[in-house]
Amino acid sequence: MKTSCDICVIGNGAIGKASALALAQTGLEVVLVAPGSAAAAGASAKPLSDTDHWDHRVYALNHVARSLLASLKVWDAMLVARIAPVDSMAVQGDASDPSGSLSFDAYAARVGALAWIVEDSNLNQALDAALRFASGLKIVHGAATALERTADAAQITLDNGDIVSSRLVIGADGAHSWVRTQVDIGMDYRSYHQQAVVANFESEHAHHGVASQWFLGADGIVALLPLPGHRVSLVWSAPDALAHTLLAESAEQLAQRLMALPGQTLGQLRMLPPAVPKSFPLRLIRTHSLIADRVALVGDAAHVVHPLAGQGMNLGFADIQSLLHAIGKRDQPADCGDARTLGRYARARKEEVLLMHIATDGLQRLFTSELALVRLLRNAGMGLVNKLPFLKRRLITHALGPSLSTHTDS
Ligand SMILES: Cc1cc2nc3c(=O)[nH]c(=O)nc-3n(C[C@H](O)[C@H](O)[C@H](O)COP(=O)(O)OP(=O)(O)OC[C@H]3O[C@@H](n4cnc5c(N)ncnc54)[C@H](O)[C@@H]3O)c2cc1C
């Protein structure tokens, strides 16, 4: 079967789904290519309920992400009882130096919340529901096997023989992007030799909406993010060897390690079912371009950053926003994938993506160094930033999402 459309989105992660929804909402004809069969997708679409286990994968979504998802009617379709606002952040430098700490709060930033902790399953369920009702949007199932481009169109062939012809192809197919390799966009790749060990815990004391982070030098970075009720979600970016140890330990042993963190106020911790942590390898991917003829990359296909600042998914939502803007300003209404439109998108994203790479990679290096002088300087630096309201406000503004720093939603 052959389908013609304006835009073909490859990839059905949260960023691919949100891209397809957002572009269809502008009146363009969109096809979303999702791997696997329609039957398998339908079978796995079990509705999430308030009593389901807490998802290992959670994201701290910022104001840009929330605003985009609200405009797609996805934010309000999520189960609100499973979302926790982040009211403040407490960052602890080296345990040996209590002066090296930093805190931010929503009140000082004049916003209702710094971010919201959302489960992957909650987000994807709401995106799937919106996809079912979207007009101008078609989902085709299959694996893309060939991408051919002419001056004014691109053609995708799927493994079942179906063909999708479009003006623009959006590569939203994650860190190992097939689209990126088809159009020869190069990249710098570096493994951090770390794994993010994730699990959820019930706590004795309330977290009061505080997201806590500990920089533990050679032992990596621990984040405890608030979930609704007396629950927190752990993301421990641990060097490979330690990660293997943590994964091999019992739930009680991992809880003991967290209870021993300096300044930890949650009291007793108990791992929530399924009481088995998961892990994700951590790496940096810096692509040499976000565009090629008739192609734009978004989300992890375009950039992968260390999760220490919880910004990877947020960057993807900001990509979508920039793409919408660039396509909205296109010179020829009939062509949404011409070089000028794509150039506008790439220029709009260049600075933020570069800054996020520099910031996350730099912080990761700074806080895993064991050199005594580096330790002294990082603790002094954190203590200093904490005492300088202007600098602190600039940092918060950036974390909230550059284009929505004045947003006051709660
Ligand atoms: C431990 C950890 C914690 C994180 N915490 C945060 C956080 O707090 N906040 C935040 O903003 N970000 C966070 N991130 C980053 C975030 O997880 C990613 O940036 C985000 O999931 C990327 O989404 P994506 O849709 O671009 O890619 P993916 O989720 O990887 O989706 C890509 C999709 O493309 C599909 N696909 C692949 N190849 C093909 C093909 N050939 N044809 C069709 N489909 C294909 C795949 O099946 C997949 O569904 C975290 C990351 C980690 C590892």
CSV table of C-alpha atoms and ligand atoms in Angstrom, one decimal:
chain,number,residue,atom,x,y,z
A,1,MET,CA,0.0,0.0,0.0
A,2,LYS,CA,1.3,3.5,-0.8
A,3,THR,CA,0.4,6.5,1.5
A,4,SER,CA,1.2,10.1,0.7
A,5,CYS,CA,1.3,12.7,3.4
A,6,ASP,CA,3.0,16.0,4.4
A,7,ILE,CA,5.1,14.5,7.3
A,8,CYS,CA,6.2,11.0,8.2
A,9,VAL,CA,7.4,10.6,11.8
A,10,ILE,CA,9.5,7.5,12.5
A,11,GLY,CA,9.5,6.3,16.1
A,12,ASN,CA,6.8,5.8,18.7
A,13,GLY,CA,8.5,7.0,21.8
A,14,ALA,CA,7.0,9.9,23.7
A,15,ILE,CA,8.7,12.4,21.5
A,16,GLY,CA,7.6,10.7,18.2
A,17,LYS,CA,4.0,10.5,19.4
A,18,ALA,CA,4.0,14.1,20.6
A,19,SER,CA,5.6,15.3,17.3
A,20,ALA,CA,2.9,13.5,15.3
A,21,LEU,CA,0.1,15.0,17.4
A,22,ALA,CA,1.5,18.5,17.4
A,23,LEU,CA,2.0,18.6,13.6
A,24,ALA,CA,-1.4,17.0,12.8
A,25,GLN,CA,-2.9,19.7,15.0
A,26,THR,CA,-1.6,22.4,12.6
A,27,GLY,CA,-3.7,20.8,9.8
A,28,LEU,CA,-0.8,18.9,8.1
A,29,GLU,CA,-1.4,15.2,7.1
A,30,VAL,CA,0.9,13.1,9.3
A,31,VAL,CA,1.8,9.4,9.3
A,32,LEU,CA,3.5,7.9,12.4
A,33,VAL,CA,5.6,4.8,11.7
A,34,ALA,CA,5.6,2.5,14.8
A,35,PRO,CA,7.6,-0.7,15.0
A,36,GLY,CA,5.8,-4.0,15.5
A,37,SER,CA,2.3,-5.0,14.5
A,38,ALA,CA,-1.0,-3.3,15.2
A,39,ALA,CA,-2.2,-6.4,17.0
A,40,ALA,CA,0.9,-6.4,19.4
A,41,ALA,CA,0.4,-2.7,20.1
A,42,GLY,CA,-3.3,-3.2,20.9
A,43,ALA,CA,-2.5,-6.1,23.2
A,44,SER,CA,0.0,-4.1,25.2
A,45,ALA,CA,-2.4,-1.2,25.6
A,46,LYS,CA,-3.7,-2.1,29.1
A,47,PRO,CA,-5.2,1.0,30.8
A,48,LEU,CA,-3.1,2.3,33.8
A,49,SER,CA,-5.0,2.5,37.1
A,50,ASP,CA,-4.4,4.2,40.4
A,51,THR,CA,-3.5,0.8,42.0
A,52,ASP,CA,-0.9,-0.3,39.4
A,53,HIS,CA,2.8,-0.7,40.4
A,54,TRP,CA,4.8,2.5,40.2
A,55,ASP,CA,6.8,2.7,36.9
A,56,HIS,CA,10.6,2.4,37.1
A,57,ARG,CA,10.9,5.0,34.4
A,58,VAL,CA,9.9,8.5,35.6
A,59,TYR,CA,10.7,11.9,34.1
A,60,ALA,CA,11.0,15.3,35.7
A,61,LEU,CA,9.1,17.4,33.1
A,62,ASN,CA,9.5,21.1,33.0
A,63,HIS,CA,7.2,24.0,32.0
A,64,VAL,CA,7.9,23.7,28.3
A,65,ALA,CA,7.0,20.1,28.3
A,66,ARG,CA,3.9,20.7,30.3
A,67,SER,CA,2.7,23.5,28.2
A,68,LEU,CA,3.2,21.5,24.9
A,69,LEU,CA,1.4,18.5,26.4
A,70,ALA,CA,-1.5,20.7,27.6
A,71,SER,CA,-1.9,22.1,24.2
A,72,LEU,CA,-2.2,18.5,22.8
A,73,LYS,CA,-4.8,17.7,25.5
A,74,VAL,CA,-2.4,15.1,26.8
A,75,TRP,CA,-1.5,16.7,30.2
A,76,ASP,CA,-5.1,16.6,31.5
A,77,ALA,CA,-5.5,13.0,30.2
A,78,MET,CA,-2.8,11.7,32.5
A,79,LEU,CA,-3.8,10.2,35.9
A,80,VAL,CA,-3.3,13.2,38.1
A,81,ALA,CA,-3.1,11.1,41.2
A,82,ARG,CA,0.2,9.6,39.8
A,83,ILE,CA,1.9,12.9,39.2
A,84,ALA,CA,4.0,14.7,41.9
A,85,PRO,CA,5.0,18.4,41.6
A,86,VAL,CA,8.6,19.2,42.6
A,87,ASP,CA,8.4,22.2,45.0
A,88,SER,CA,12.1,22.4,45.7
A,89,MET,CA,15.5,20.9,45.0
A,90,ALA,CA,18.2,20.1,47.5
A,91,VAL,CA,21.7,19.4,46.0
A,92,GLN,CA,24.4,18.0,48.3
A,93,GLY,CA,28.1,18.2,47.3
A,94,ASP,CA,30.7,16.0,48.9
A,95,ALA,CA,29.6,14.4,52.1
A,96,SER,CA,32.7,15.5,53.8
A,97,ASP,CA,32.0,19.2,53.2
A,98,PRO,CA,28.5,20.3,54.4
A,99,SER,CA,29.1,23.9,53.0
A,100,GLY,CA,28.9,22.5,49.5
A,101,SER,CA,25.2,22.4,49.1
A,102,LEU,CA,22.6,24.2,47.0
A,103,SER,CA,18.8,24.6,47.2
A,104,PHE,CA,16.2,26.0,44.9
A,105,ASP,CA,12.5,26.4,45.5
A,106,ALA,CA,9.4,27.2,43.4
A,107,TYR,CA,8.4,30.1,45.7
A,108,ALA,CA,11.7,31.9,45.1
A,109,ALA,CA,11.4,31.2,41.3
A,110,ARG,CA,7.8,32.5,41.4
A,111,VAL,CA,6.3,29.4,39.8
A,112,GLY,CA,3.8,26.9,41.1
A,113,ALA,CA,6.3,24.0,40.8
A,114,LEU,CA,9.8,23.6,39.5
A,115,ALA,CA,8.9,20.4,37.6
A,116,TRP,CA,6.5,17.5,37.7
A,117,ILE,CA,7.5,13.9,38.1
A,118,VAL,CA,5.6,11.8,35.6
A,119,GLU,CA,5.8,8.0,35.0
A,120,ASP,CA,6.6,6.8,31.5
A,121,SER,CA,3.4,4.6,31.4
A,122,ASN,CA,1.2,7.5,32.5
A,123,LEU,CA,2.6,9.8,29.8
A,124,ASN,CA,2.5,7.2,27.0
A,125,GLN,CA,-1.1,6.0,27.9
A,126,ALA,CA,-2.3,9.6,27.6
A,127,LEU,CA,-0.4,10.1,24.3
A,128,ASP,CA,-1.8,6.9,22.9
A,129,ALA,CA,-5.4,8.0,23.8
A,130,ALA,CA,-4.8,11.3,22.0
A,131,LEU,CA,-3.4,9.5,18.9
A,132,ARG,CA,-6.6,7.4,18.7
A,133,PHE,CA,-8.8,10.5,18.3
A,134,ALA,CA,-6.4,12.8,16.3
A,135,SER,CA,-7.6,13.8,12.9
A,136,GLY,CA,-5.2,14.1,10.0
A,137,LEU,CA,-3.0,11.4,11.6
A,138,LYS,CA,-2.5,7.8,10.6
A,139,ILE,CA,-0.4,5.2,12.4
A,140,VAL,CA,1.3,2.5,10.3
A,141,HIS,CA,3.1,-0.5,11.8
A,142,GLY,CA,6.3,-1.9,10.6
A,143,ALA,CA,10.0,-1.4,10.5
A,144,ALA,CA,11.4,1.1,8.1
A,145,THR,CA,13.9,-0.5,5.8
A,146,ALA,CA,14.7,2.1,3.1
A,147,LEU,CA,14.7,5.9,2.9
A,148,GLU,CA,15.0,7.6,-0.5
A,149,ARG,CA,15.0,11.3,-1.2
A,150,THR,CA,14.4,13.5,-4.2
A,151,ALA,CA,14.5,17.3,-4.4
A,152,ASP,CA,11.0,17.7,-3.1
A,153,ALA,CA,10.0,14.5,-1.3
A,154,ALA,CA,11.2,11.5,0.7
A,155,GLN,CA,10.0,7.9,0.5
A,156,ILE,CA,10.0,5.4,3.3
A,157,THR,CA,9.7,1.7,2.5
A,158,LEU,CA,8.6,-0.7,5.4
A,159,ASP,CA,9.4,-4.3,5.8
A,160,ASN,CA,5.9,-5.3,4.9
A,161,GLY,CA,6.3,-3.6,1.5
A,162,ASP,CA,4.2,-0.5,2.4
A,163,ILE,CA,5.5,2.9,1.2
A,164,VAL,CA,5.0,6.3,2.8
A,165,SER,CA,5.8,9.3,0.7
A,166,SER,CA,6.1,12.7,2.4
A,167,ARG,CA,7.6,16.2,2.1
A,168,LEU,CA,9.4,15.7,5.4
A,169,VAL,CA,10.7,12.8,7.5
A,170,ILE,CA,11.1,13.3,11.2
A,171,GLY,CA,13.6,10.9,12.9
A,172,ALA,CA,12.2,10.4,16.4
A,173,ASP,CA,13.6,6.9,16.7
A,174,GLY,CA,15.8,7.3,19.7
A,175,ALA,CA,19.5,7.1,20.5
A,176,HIS,CA,20.3,4.4,18.0
A,177,SER,CA,18.4,6.3,15.2
A,178,TRP,CA,18.0,4.4,12.0
A,179,VAL,CA,17.0,7.6,10.2
A,180,ARG,CA,20.2,9.4,11.4
A,181,THR,CA,22.3,6.6,9.8
A,182,GLN,CA,20.3,6.6,6.6
A,183,VAL,CA,21.1,10.2,5.9
A,184,ASP,CA,24.7,10.0,7.1
A,185,ILE,CA,24.5,12.5,10.0
A,186,GLY,CA,27.6,11.9,12.0
A,187,MET,CA,27.9,12.0,15.8
A,188,ASP,CA,30.3,12.1,18.7
A,189,TYR,CA,29.6,9.2,21.0
A,190,ARG,CA,31.0,8.7,24.5
A,191,SER,CA,30.1,6.1,27.1
A,192,TYR,CA,30.1,7.4,30.6
A,193,HIS,CA,30.9,3.9,31.8
A,194,GLN,CA,27.9,4.4,34.2
A,195,GLN,CA,24.5,2.8,34.6
A,196,ALA,CA,21.4,4.6,35.9
A,197,VAL,CA,20.0,2.2,38.6
A,198,VAL,CA,16.3,3.0,39.1
A,199,ALA,CA,13.8,1.7,41.7
A,200,ASN,CA,10.9,3.2,43.7
A,201,PHE,CA,10.7,3.3,47.5
A,202,GLU,CA,8.1,4.0,50.2
A,203,SER,CA,9.4,6.3,52.9
A,204,GLU,CA,8.7,6.6,56.6
A,205,HIS,CA,8.6,10.5,56.5
A,206,ALA,CA,7.1,12.8,53.9
A,207,HIS,CA,9.3,14.2,51.2
A,208,HIS,CA,7.5,17.6,51.1
A,209,GLY,CA,7.9,17.8,47.3
A,210,VAL,CA,11.7,18.0,47.6
A,211,ALA,CA,13.8,16.4,44.8
A,212,SER,CA,17.2,15.6,46.5
A,213,GLN,CA,20.5,14.9,44.8
A,214,TRP,CA,23.8,13.8,46.2
A,215,PHE,CA,27.1,14.0,44.3
A,216,LEU,CA,29.1,11.2,45.7
A,217,GLY,CA,32.4,11.6,43.8
A,218,ALA,CA,33.6,8.1,42.6
A,219,ASP,CA,30.3,6.6,43.7
A,220,GLY,CA,28.4,8.7,41.2
A,221,ILE,CA,25.2,10.7,41.6
A,222,VAL,CA,22.1,9.8,43.5
A,223,ALA,CA,18.7,11.5,42.9
A,224,LEU,CA,15.6,10.8,45.0
A,225,LEU,CA,12.6,12.3,43.1
A,226,PRO,CA,9.2,12.8,44.8
A,227,LEU,CA,6.3,10.6,43.8
A,228,PRO,CA,2.7,11.0,45.2
A,229,GLY,CA,2.3,10.1,48.9
A,230,HIS,CA,5.2,8.8,50.9
A,231,ARG,CA,7.1,7.5,47.8
A,232,VAL,CA,10.3,8.4,46.0
A,233,SER,CA,11.9,7.3,42.8
A,234,LEU,CA,15.6,6.6,42.8
A,235,VAL,CA,18.0,7.4,39.9
A,236,TRP,CA,21.5,6.4,40.9
A,237,SER,CA,24.0,7.1,38.1
A,238,ALA,CA,26.7,4.7,39.3
A,239,PRO,CA,30.0,3.6,37.7
A,240,ASP,CA,29.6,0.2,35.9
A,241,ALA,CA,31.2,-1.8,38.7
A,242,LEU,CA,29.2,-0.2,41.5
A,243,ALA,CA,26.0,-0.5,39.4
A,244,HIS,CA,26.6,-4.3,39.1
A,245,THR,CA,27.0,-4.5,42.9
A,246,LEU,CA,23.8,-2.4,43.5
A,247,LEU,CA,21.8,-4.6,41.1
A,248,ALA,CA,23.1,-7.8,42.8
A,249,GLU,CA,22.2,-6.6,46.3
A,250,SER,CA,18.9,-7.2,48.1
A,251,ALA,CA,16.2,-4.6,48.2
A,252,GLU,CA,17.0,-4.1,51.9
A,253,GLN,CA,20.7,-3.5,51.2
A,254,LEU,CA,20.0,-0.8,48.6
A,255,ALA,CA,17.5,0.9,51.0
A,256,GLN,CA,20.2,0.8,53.7
A,257,ARG,CA,22.6,2.6,51.4
A,258,LEU,CA,20.0,5.4,50.7
A,259,MET,CA,19.2,5.7,54.4
A,260,ALA,CA,22.9,6.4,55.1
A,261,LEU,CA,23.1,9.3,52.7
A,262,PRO,CA,24.2,12.5,54.5
A,263,GLY,CA,21.3,14.8,55.5
A,264,GLN,CA,18.7,12.3,54.3
A,265,THR,CA,15.3,13.0,56.1
A,266,LEU,CA,13.0,10.3,54.7
A,267,GLY,CA,13.6,7.8,57.6
A,268,GLN,CA,13.1,4.1,56.9
A,269,LEU,CA,12.9,3.2,53.2
A,270,ARG,CA,11.3,0.1,51.6
A,271,MET,CA,11.6,-0.8,48.0
A,272,LEU,CA,8.2,-0.9,46.2
A,273,PRO,CA,7.1,-3.9,44.1
A,274,PRO,CA,8.3,-5.2,41.8
A,275,ALA,CA,11.2,-4.9,44.2
A,276,VAL,CA,13.9,-5.4,41.5
A,277,PRO,CA,15.8,-2.4,40.3
A,278,LYS,CA,16.4,-1.8,36.6
A,279,SER,CA,19.4,-0.2,34.9
A,280,PHE,CA,20.1,1.9,31.8
A,281,PRO,CA,23.6,2.5,30.3
A,282,LEU,CA,24.5,6.2,30.2
A,283,ARG,CA,26.2,7.9,27.2
A,284,LEU,CA,26.6,11.2,25.4
A,285,ILE,CA,25.5,11.6,21.8
A,286,ARG,CA,26.3,14.8,20.1
A,287,THR,CA,25.0,14.8,16.5
A,288,HIS,CA,26.9,16.9,13.9
A,289,SER,CA,23.6,18.2,12.5
A,290,LEU,CA,19.9,18.1,13.4
A,291,ILE,CA,18.8,18.2,9.7
A,292,ALA,CA,19.6,16.7,6.3
A,293,ASP,CA,17.7,17.2,3.0
A,294,ARG,CA,14.0,16.5,3.8
A,295,VAL,CA,14.9,15.1,7.3
A,296,ALA,CA,14.8,16.6,10.8
A,297,LEU,CA,15.9,14.8,14.0
A,298,VAL,CA,14.1,15.3,17.3
A,299,GLY,CA,14.5,13.8,20.8
A,300,ASP,CA,17.2,11.3,21.6
A,301,ALA,CA,17.8,10.7,17.8
A,302,ALA,CA,19.1,14.3,17.9
A,303,HIS,CA,20.9,14.4,21.2
A,304,VAL,CA,21.5,12.2,24.3
A,305,VAL,CA,22.6,13.9,27.5
A,306,HIS,CA,23.5,12.6,31.0
A,307,PRO,CA,20.3,12.4,33.1
A,308,LEU,CA,21.8,14.2,36.1
A,309,ALA,CA,19.8,17.4,35.3
A,310,GLY,CA,16.7,15.4,34.1
A,311,GLN,CA,16.6,17.3,30.8
A,312,GLY,CA,16.7,14.7,28.0
A,313,MET,CA,13.0,14.4,27.4
A,314,ASN,CA,12.5,18.1,28.0
A,315,LEU,CA,15.0,18.9,25.2
A,316,GLY,CA,12.9,16.7,22.9
A,317,PHE,CA,9.7,18.6,23.7
A,318,ALA,CA,11.5,21.9,23.1
A,319,ASP,CA,12.6,20.4,19.7
A,320,ILE,CA,9.0,19.8,18.8
A,321,GLN,CA,8.1,23.4,19.8
A,322,SER,CA,10.9,24.8,17.6
A,323,LEU,CA,9.9,22.6,14.7
A,324,LEU,CA,6.3,23.7,15.0
A,325,HIS,CA,7.5,27.3,14.9
A,326,ALA,CA,9.8,26.8,11.9
A,327,ILE,CA,7.1,25.0,9.9
A,328,GLY,CA,4.5,27.7,10.9
A,329,LYS,CA,6.8,30.2,9.2
A,330,ARG,CA,7.5,28.2,6.0
A,331,ASP,CA,7.6,30.2,2.8
A,332,GLN,CA,5.7,27.8,0.6
A,333,PRO,CA,2.5,26.5,2.3
A,334,ALA,CA,2.6,23.3,0.3
A,335,ASP,CA,6.1,22.4,1.3
A,336,CYS,CA,6.9,21.8,5.0
A,337,GLY,CA,10.3,20.2,4.4
A,338,ASP,CA,12.2,22.7,2.3
A,339,ALA,CA,15.7,23.7,3.2
A,340,ARG,CA,14.9,27.1,4.6
A,341,THR,CA,12.3,25.7,7.0
A,342,LEU,CA,14.7,23.0,8.2
A,343,GLY,CA,17.5,25.6,8.5
A,344,ARG,CA,15.3,27.7,10.8
A,345,TYR,CA,14.7,24.6,13.0
A,346,ALA,CA,18.4,23.8,13.2
A,347,ARG,CA,19.4,27.3,14.1
A,348,ALA,CA,16.7,27.7,16.7
A,349,ARG,CA,17.9,24.5,18.5
A,350,LYS,CA,21.6,24.9,18.2
A,351,GLU,CA,22.3,27.0,21.3
A,352,GLU,CA,20.1,25.2,23.8
A,353,VAL,CA,21.3,21.8,22.8
A,354,LEU,CA,24.9,22.8,22.9
A,355,LEU,CA,24.5,24.4,26.3
A,356,MET,CA,22.8,21.4,27.7
A,357,HIS,CA,25.6,19.1,26.4
A,358,ILE,CA,28.2,21.4,28.0
A,359,ALA,CA,26.4,21.8,31.3
A,360,THR,CA,25.5,18.1,31.9
A,361,ASP,CA,28.8,16.7,30.6
A,362,GLY,CA,30.8,19.4,32.6
A,363,LEU,CA,28.9,18.7,35.8
A,364,GLN,CA,29.3,15.0,35.4
A,365,ARG,CA,33.1,15.4,35.0
A,366,LEU,CA,33.3,18.0,37.8
A,367,PHE,CA,31.5,15.9,40.3
A,368,THR,CA,33.0,12.6,39.6
A,369,SER,CA,36.6,13.9,39.9
A,370,GLU,CA,38.5,12.7,43.0
A,371,LEU,CA,41.2,15.4,42.8
A,372,ALA,CA,41.4,17.3,46.1
A,373,LEU,CA,41.6,20.7,44.5
A,374,VAL,CA,38.6,20.0,42.2
A,375,ARG,CA,36.6,18.8,45.3
A,376,LEU,CA,37.5,22.0,47.2
A,377,LEU,CA,36.5,24.2,44.2
A,378,ARG,CA,33.2,22.5,43.5
A,379,ASN,CA,32.1,22.7,47.1
A,380,ALA,CA,33.1,26.3,47.4
A,381,GLY,CA,31.3,27.0,44.1
A,382,MET,CA,28.1,25.4,45.2
A,383,GLY,CA,28.2,27.2,48.5
A,384,LEU,CA,28.8,30.5,46.7
A,385,VAL,CA,25.9,30.0,44.2
A,386,ASN,CA,23.6,29.3,47.1
A,387,LYS,CA,24.4,32.7,48.6
A,388,LEU,CA,24.0,34.6,45.3
A,389,PRO,CA,20.2,35.0,44.6
A,390,PHE,CA,20.8,36.5,41.1
A,391,LEU,CA,22.9,33.7,39.9
A,392,LYS,CA,20.6,31.1,41.5
A,393,ARG,CA,17.6,32.7,39.7
A,394,ARG,CA,19.4,32.5,36.4
A,395,LEU,CA,20.1,28.8,36.9
A,396,ILE,CA,16.5,28.1,37.9
A,397,THR,CA,15.2,30.0,34.9
A,398,HIS,CA,17.2,27.8,32.6
A,399,ALA,CA,16.1,24.6,34.3
A,400,LEU,CA,12.4,25.6,34.0
A,401,GLY,CA,12.7,25.8,30.3
A,402,PRO,CA,14.0,28.9,28.5
A,403,SER,CA,10.9,30.0,26.7
A,404,LEU,CA,8.6,29.6,29.7
A,405,SER,CA,10.6,31.1,32.5
A,406,THR,CA,7.8,33.5,33.4
A,407,HIS,CA,5.1,30.8,33.4
A,408,THR,CA,3.2,30.7,36.7
A,409,ASP,CA,1.0,27.6,36.3
A,410,SER,CA,0.7,25.4,39.4
B,1,LIG,C1,17.7,7.0,33.9
B,1,LIG,C2,17.2,8.1,33.1
B,1,LIG,C3,16.5,9.1,33.6
B,1,LIG,C4,16.0,10.1,32.8
B,1,LIG,N1,15.3,11.1,33.5
B,1,LIG,C5,14.8,12.1,32.7
B,1,LIG,C6,14.1,13.2,33.3
B,1,LIG,O1,13.9,13.2,34.5
B,1,LIG,N2,13.7,14.2,32.5
B,1,LIG,C7,13.9,14.2,31.2
B,1,LIG,O2,13.5,15.2,30.5
B,1,LIG,N3,14.6,13.2,30.6
B,1,LIG,C8,15.0,12.2,31.3
B,1,LIG,N4,15.7,11.2,30.7
B,1,LIG,C9,15.9,11.2,29.2
B,1,LIG,C10,14.7,10.6,28.5
B,1,LIG,O3,14.4,9.2,29.0
B,1,LIG,C11,14.9,10.5,27.0
B,1,LIG,O4,15.4,11.7,26.6
B,1,LIG,C12,13.6,10.2,26.3
B,1,LIG,O5,13.0,9.0,26.7
B,1,LIG,C13,13.8,10.2,24.8
B,1,LIG,O6,12.6,9.9,24.1
B,1,LIG,P1,12.5,9.6,22.5
B,1,LIG,O7,11.1,9.4,22.2
B,1,LIG,O8,13.3,10.6,21.8
B,1,LIG,O9,13.3,8.3,22.4
B,1,LIG,P2,12.9,6.8,22.8
B,1,LIG,O10,12.1,6.8,24.1
B,1,LIG,O11,14.2,6.0,22.8
B,1,LIG,O12,11.9,6.3,21.7
B,1,LIG,C14,12.4,6.0,20.4
B,1,LIG,C15,11.3,5.1,19.8
B,1,LIG,O13,11.6,4.8,18.4
B,1,LIG,C16,11.3,3.5,18.1
B,1,LIG,N5,12.1,3.1,16.9
B,1,LIG,C17,13.5,2.8,16.9
B,1,LIG,N6,13.9,2.5,15.7
B,1,LIG,C18,12.8,2.6,14.9
B,1,LIG,C19,12.5,2.3,13.5
B,1,LIG,N7,13.5,2.0,12.7
B,1,LIG,N8,11.3,2.5,13.0
B,1,LIG,C20,10.3,2.9,13.8
B,1,LIG,N9,10.4,3.1,15.2
B,1,LIG,C21,11.7,3.0,15.7
B,1,LIG,C22,11.6,2.7,19.4
B,1,LIG,O14,10.9,1.5,19.4
B,1,LIG,C23,11.2,3.7,20.4
B,1,LIG,O15,9.8,3.5,20.8
B,1,LIG,C24,16.2,10.1,31.5
B,1,LIG,C25,17.0,9.1,30.9
B,1,LIG,C26,17.5,8.1,31.7
B,1,LIG,C27,18.3,7.0,31.0
